[in-house]
Amino acid sequence: MFQRPRKVACPECSASNYWKANPKPTDVLHCRYCRAAIASYDEYVQDTAQREAERLLAEFVETDISRDLAHLKAVLAAPEQRVNP
Ligand SMILES: [Zn+2]
């Protein structure tokens, strides 16, 4: 599903851990240093999907606002266009 490196930081010791191969949704990633349980693959995917959705949404909103502002500036710069289109 995700092509980027599937890196996860351990919440206990902050070490970098990685999902390998093709984990099942119920597989749990354990820290290779302190052996703490980090998250199930299902939780990881949901987490990643949510962060990605938030990032895309933030980008979309920013783009939308700047486009609206550009349009508004164009309209304000040429008010006669609204009267005699
Ligand atoms: Zn750890």
Short mmCIF file of N, CA and C and ligand atoms in Angstrom, two decimals:
data_model
loop_
_atom_site.label_atom_id
_atom_site.label_comp_id
_atom_site.label_asym_id
_atom_site.label_seq_id
_atom_site.Cartn_x
_atom_site.Cartn_y
_atom_site.Cartn_z
N MET A 1 0.83 -1.20 0.00
CA MET A 1 0.00 0.00 0.00
C MET A 1 0.87 1.26 0.00
N PHE A 2 1.86 1.29 0.89
CA PHE A 2 2.74 2.44 0.95
C PHE A 2 4.13 2.05 0.45
N GLN A 3 4.64 2.84 -0.48
CA GLN A 3 5.93 2.51 -1.09
C GLN A 3 7.10 3.12 -0.34
N ARG A 4 6.83 4.14 0.47
CA ARG A 4 7.92 4.79 1.19
C ARG A 4 8.47 3.86 2.28
N PRO A 5 9.69 4.11 2.77
CA PRO A 5 10.24 3.26 3.83
C PRO A 5 9.30 3.23 5.02
N ARG A 6 9.01 2.02 5.47
CA ARG A 6 8.01 1.90 6.53
C ARG A 6 8.69 1.95 7.89
N LYS A 7 9.18 3.12 8.20
CA LYS A 7 9.94 3.31 9.42
C LYS A 7 9.02 3.75 10.56
N VAL A 8 9.26 3.17 11.72
CA VAL A 8 8.46 3.52 12.89
C VAL A 8 9.41 3.76 14.06
N ALA A 9 9.23 4.86 14.76
CA ALA A 9 10.06 5.12 15.93
C ALA A 9 9.44 4.46 17.15
N CYS A 10 10.27 3.80 17.95
CA CYS A 10 9.80 3.16 19.17
C CYS A 10 9.37 4.22 20.18
N PRO A 11 8.16 4.08 20.72
CA PRO A 11 7.69 5.09 21.69
C PRO A 11 8.45 5.01 23.02
N GLU A 12 9.11 3.86 23.27
CA GLU A 12 9.83 3.68 24.53
C GLU A 12 11.24 4.25 24.48
N CYS A 13 11.99 3.89 23.41
CA CYS A 13 13.40 4.27 23.37
C CYS A 13 13.73 5.11 22.13
N SER A 14 12.73 5.43 21.29
CA SER A 14 12.90 6.27 20.10
C SER A 14 13.80 5.66 19.02
N ALA A 15 14.09 4.37 19.13
CA ALA A 15 14.90 3.72 18.11
C ALA A 15 14.08 3.54 16.83
N SER A 16 14.78 3.49 15.69
CA SER A 16 14.10 3.29 14.41
C SER A 16 13.85 1.82 14.16
N ASN A 17 12.63 1.48 13.85
CA ASN A 17 12.27 0.11 13.50
C ASN A 17 11.57 0.14 12.15
N TYR A 18 11.55 -1.01 11.47
CA TYR A 18 10.99 -1.07 10.13
C TYR A 18 10.07 -2.27 9.97
N TRP A 19 8.97 -2.06 9.27
CA TRP A 19 8.13 -3.19 8.87
C TRP A 19 8.83 -3.89 7.74
N LYS A 20 8.85 -5.22 7.78
CA LYS A 20 9.51 -5.99 6.73
C LYS A 20 8.50 -6.78 5.93
N ALA A 21 8.86 -7.04 4.66
CA ALA A 21 8.07 -7.89 3.78
C ALA A 21 6.61 -7.47 3.74
N ASN A 22 5.73 -8.41 4.00
CA ASN A 22 4.30 -8.16 3.85
C ASN A 22 3.57 -8.52 5.13
N PRO A 23 3.55 -7.61 6.10
CA PRO A 23 2.95 -7.96 7.40
C PRO A 23 1.44 -8.14 7.30
N LYS A 24 0.91 -9.00 8.14
CA LYS A 24 -0.54 -9.13 8.25
C LYS A 24 -1.03 -8.00 9.16
N PRO A 25 -2.32 -7.60 8.99
CA PRO A 25 -2.84 -6.50 9.82
C PRO A 25 -2.69 -6.74 11.31
N THR A 26 -2.70 -8.02 11.71
CA THR A 26 -2.63 -8.33 13.15
C THR A 26 -1.19 -8.47 13.64
N ASP A 27 -0.21 -8.47 12.72
CA ASP A 27 1.19 -8.56 13.14
C ASP A 27 1.57 -7.34 13.97
N VAL A 28 2.31 -7.57 15.04
CA VAL A 28 2.73 -6.47 15.90
C VAL A 28 4.23 -6.27 15.76
N LEU A 29 4.63 -5.02 15.55
CA LEU A 29 6.05 -4.70 15.45
C LEU A 29 6.62 -4.51 16.85
N HIS A 30 7.70 -5.24 17.12
CA HIS A 30 8.38 -5.09 18.40
C HIS A 30 9.70 -4.37 18.19
N CYS A 31 10.06 -3.49 19.11
CA CYS A 31 11.32 -2.78 19.03
C CYS A 31 12.47 -3.76 19.07
N ARG A 32 13.42 -3.59 18.13
CA ARG A 32 14.55 -4.53 18.10
C ARG A 32 15.57 -4.21 19.18
N TYR A 33 15.41 -3.11 19.89
CA TYR A 33 16.36 -2.77 20.96
C TYR A 33 15.79 -3.09 22.34
N CYS A 34 14.59 -2.55 22.65
CA CYS A 34 14.05 -2.75 23.98
C CYS A 34 12.90 -3.75 24.01
N ARG A 35 12.53 -4.29 22.86
CA ARG A 35 11.50 -5.30 22.74
C ARG A 35 10.10 -4.81 23.10
N ALA A 36 9.90 -3.52 23.23
CA ALA A 36 8.56 -3.02 23.50
C ALA A 36 7.66 -3.23 22.28
N ALA A 37 6.39 -3.48 22.50
CA ALA A 37 5.43 -3.59 21.39
C ALA A 37 5.11 -2.18 20.90
N ILE A 38 5.32 -1.92 19.62
CA ILE A 38 5.14 -0.57 19.10
C ILE A 38 3.70 -0.38 18.58
N ALA A 39 3.30 -1.23 17.64
CA ALA A 39 1.94 -1.11 17.10
C ALA A 39 1.67 -2.30 16.20
N SER A 40 0.40 -2.60 15.99
CA SER A 40 0.06 -3.62 15.00
C SER A 40 0.15 -2.96 13.62
N TYR A 41 0.27 -3.80 12.59
CA TYR A 41 0.40 -3.24 11.25
C TYR A 41 -0.88 -2.48 10.88
N ASP A 42 -2.01 -2.99 11.33
CA ASP A 42 -3.28 -2.32 11.08
C ASP A 42 -3.27 -0.90 11.66
N GLU A 43 -2.83 -0.77 12.90
CA GLU A 43 -2.75 0.56 13.54
C GLU A 43 -1.79 1.46 12.79
N TYR A 44 -0.66 0.87 12.38
CA TYR A 44 0.35 1.65 11.67
C TYR A 44 -0.20 2.20 10.36
N VAL A 45 -0.92 1.33 9.61
CA VAL A 45 -1.48 1.75 8.32
C VAL A 45 -2.52 2.85 8.51
N GLN A 46 -3.38 2.68 9.51
CA GLN A 46 -4.41 3.69 9.77
C GLN A 46 -3.77 5.02 10.15
N ASP A 47 -2.75 4.94 11.00
CA ASP A 47 -2.01 6.12 11.44
C ASP A 47 -1.40 6.85 10.26
N THR A 48 -0.72 6.07 9.40
CA THR A 48 -0.04 6.65 8.24
C THR A 48 -1.05 7.25 7.28
N ALA A 49 -2.16 6.55 7.07
CA ALA A 49 -3.19 7.03 6.15
C ALA A 49 -3.79 8.33 6.67
N GLN A 50 -3.99 8.41 7.98
CA GLN A 50 -4.57 9.62 8.56
C GLN A 50 -3.62 10.80 8.43
N ARG A 51 -2.33 10.56 8.70
CA ARG A 51 -1.34 11.64 8.57
C ARG A 51 -1.27 12.12 7.14
N GLU A 52 -1.30 11.15 6.19
CA GLU A 52 -1.23 11.48 4.77
C GLU A 52 -2.46 12.29 4.35
N ALA A 53 -3.64 11.89 4.85
CA ALA A 53 -4.88 12.59 4.53
C ALA A 53 -4.83 14.02 5.07
N GLU A 54 -4.32 14.17 6.29
CA GLU A 54 -4.21 15.50 6.88
C GLU A 54 -3.26 16.39 6.09
N ARG A 55 -2.15 15.79 5.64
CA ARG A 55 -1.17 16.54 4.86
C ARG A 55 -1.78 17.00 3.54
N LEU A 56 -2.47 16.07 2.84
CA LEU A 56 -3.09 16.40 1.56
C LEU A 56 -4.17 17.46 1.74
N LEU A 57 -4.93 17.33 2.82
CA LEU A 57 -6.00 18.29 3.10
C LEU A 57 -5.41 19.67 3.35
N ALA A 58 -4.33 19.73 4.14
CA ALA A 58 -3.68 21.00 4.43
C ALA A 58 -3.16 21.63 3.14
N GLU A 59 -2.58 20.81 2.26
CA GLU A 59 -2.07 21.31 0.98
C GLU A 59 -3.21 21.84 0.13
N PHE A 60 -4.29 21.08 0.08
CA PHE A 60 -5.44 21.45 -0.73
C PHE A 60 -6.01 22.78 -0.25
N VAL A 61 -6.16 22.91 1.07
CA VAL A 61 -6.74 24.13 1.64
C VAL A 61 -5.85 25.34 1.32
N GLU A 62 -4.53 25.16 1.47
CA GLU A 62 -3.61 26.26 1.16
C GLU A 62 -3.70 26.67 -0.30
N THR A 63 -3.71 25.68 -1.18
CA THR A 63 -3.79 25.95 -2.61
C THR A 63 -5.07 26.69 -2.95
N ASP A 64 -6.15 26.22 -2.35
CA ASP A 64 -7.45 26.79 -2.61
C ASP A 64 -7.49 28.25 -2.20
N ILE A 65 -6.95 28.56 -1.02
CA ILE A 65 -6.97 29.93 -0.53
C ILE A 65 -6.14 30.84 -1.44
N SER A 66 -4.96 30.38 -1.84
CA SER A 66 -4.12 31.23 -2.66
C SER A 66 -4.74 31.47 -4.03
N ARG A 67 -5.47 30.46 -4.54
CA ARG A 67 -6.14 30.64 -5.83
C ARG A 67 -7.29 31.64 -5.69
N ASP A 68 -8.03 31.54 -4.59
CA ASP A 68 -9.12 32.49 -4.35
C ASP A 68 -8.57 33.90 -4.21
N LEU A 69 -7.45 34.04 -3.51
CA LEU A 69 -6.85 35.36 -3.32
C LEU A 69 -6.41 35.95 -4.65
N ALA A 70 -5.83 35.11 -5.50
CA ALA A 70 -5.38 35.57 -6.81
C ALA A 70 -6.57 36.05 -7.64
N HIS A 71 -7.65 35.30 -7.55
CA HIS A 71 -8.86 35.67 -8.28
C HIS A 71 -9.42 36.98 -7.74
N LEU A 72 -9.43 37.10 -6.42
CA LEU A 72 -9.94 38.31 -5.77
C LEU A 72 -9.12 39.53 -6.19
N LYS A 73 -7.78 39.36 -6.20
CA LYS A 73 -6.91 40.46 -6.60
C LYS A 73 -7.18 40.87 -8.04
N ALA A 74 -7.40 39.90 -8.92
CA ALA A 74 -7.66 40.18 -10.34
C ALA A 74 -8.96 40.96 -10.48
N VAL A 75 -9.96 40.56 -9.71
CA VAL A 75 -11.26 41.23 -9.76
C VAL A 75 -11.13 42.67 -9.25
N LEU A 76 -10.41 42.82 -8.14
CA LEU A 76 -10.25 44.15 -7.55
C LEU A 76 -9.42 45.06 -8.45
N ALA A 77 -8.46 44.47 -9.18
CA ALA A 77 -7.60 45.27 -10.04
C ALA A 77 -8.33 45.74 -11.29
N ALA A 78 -9.40 45.05 -11.64
CA ALA A 78 -10.15 45.41 -12.85
C ALA A 78 -11.64 45.43 -12.55
N PRO A 79 -12.08 46.38 -11.77
CA PRO A 79 -13.49 46.39 -11.34
C PRO A 79 -14.47 46.61 -12.51
N GLU A 80 -14.01 47.24 -13.56
CA GLU A 80 -14.91 47.51 -14.68
C GLU A 80 -15.38 46.22 -15.37
N GLN A 81 -14.60 45.14 -15.19
CA GLN A 81 -14.98 43.86 -15.81
C GLN A 81 -16.27 43.32 -15.23
N ARG A 82 -16.55 43.70 -13.97
CA ARG A 82 -17.77 43.19 -13.35
C ARG A 82 -19.00 43.94 -13.88
N VAL A 83 -18.78 45.21 -14.25
CA VAL A 83 -19.89 46.04 -14.73
C VAL A 83 -20.17 45.75 -16.19
N ASN A 84 -19.09 45.73 -17.03
CA ASN A 84 -19.24 45.45 -18.45
C ASN A 84 -18.40 44.23 -18.85
N PRO A 85 -18.91 43.05 -18.61
CA PRO A 85 -18.11 41.87 -18.89
C PRO A 85 -17.89 41.65 -20.39
ZN ZN B 1 12.51 0.53 21.88
#
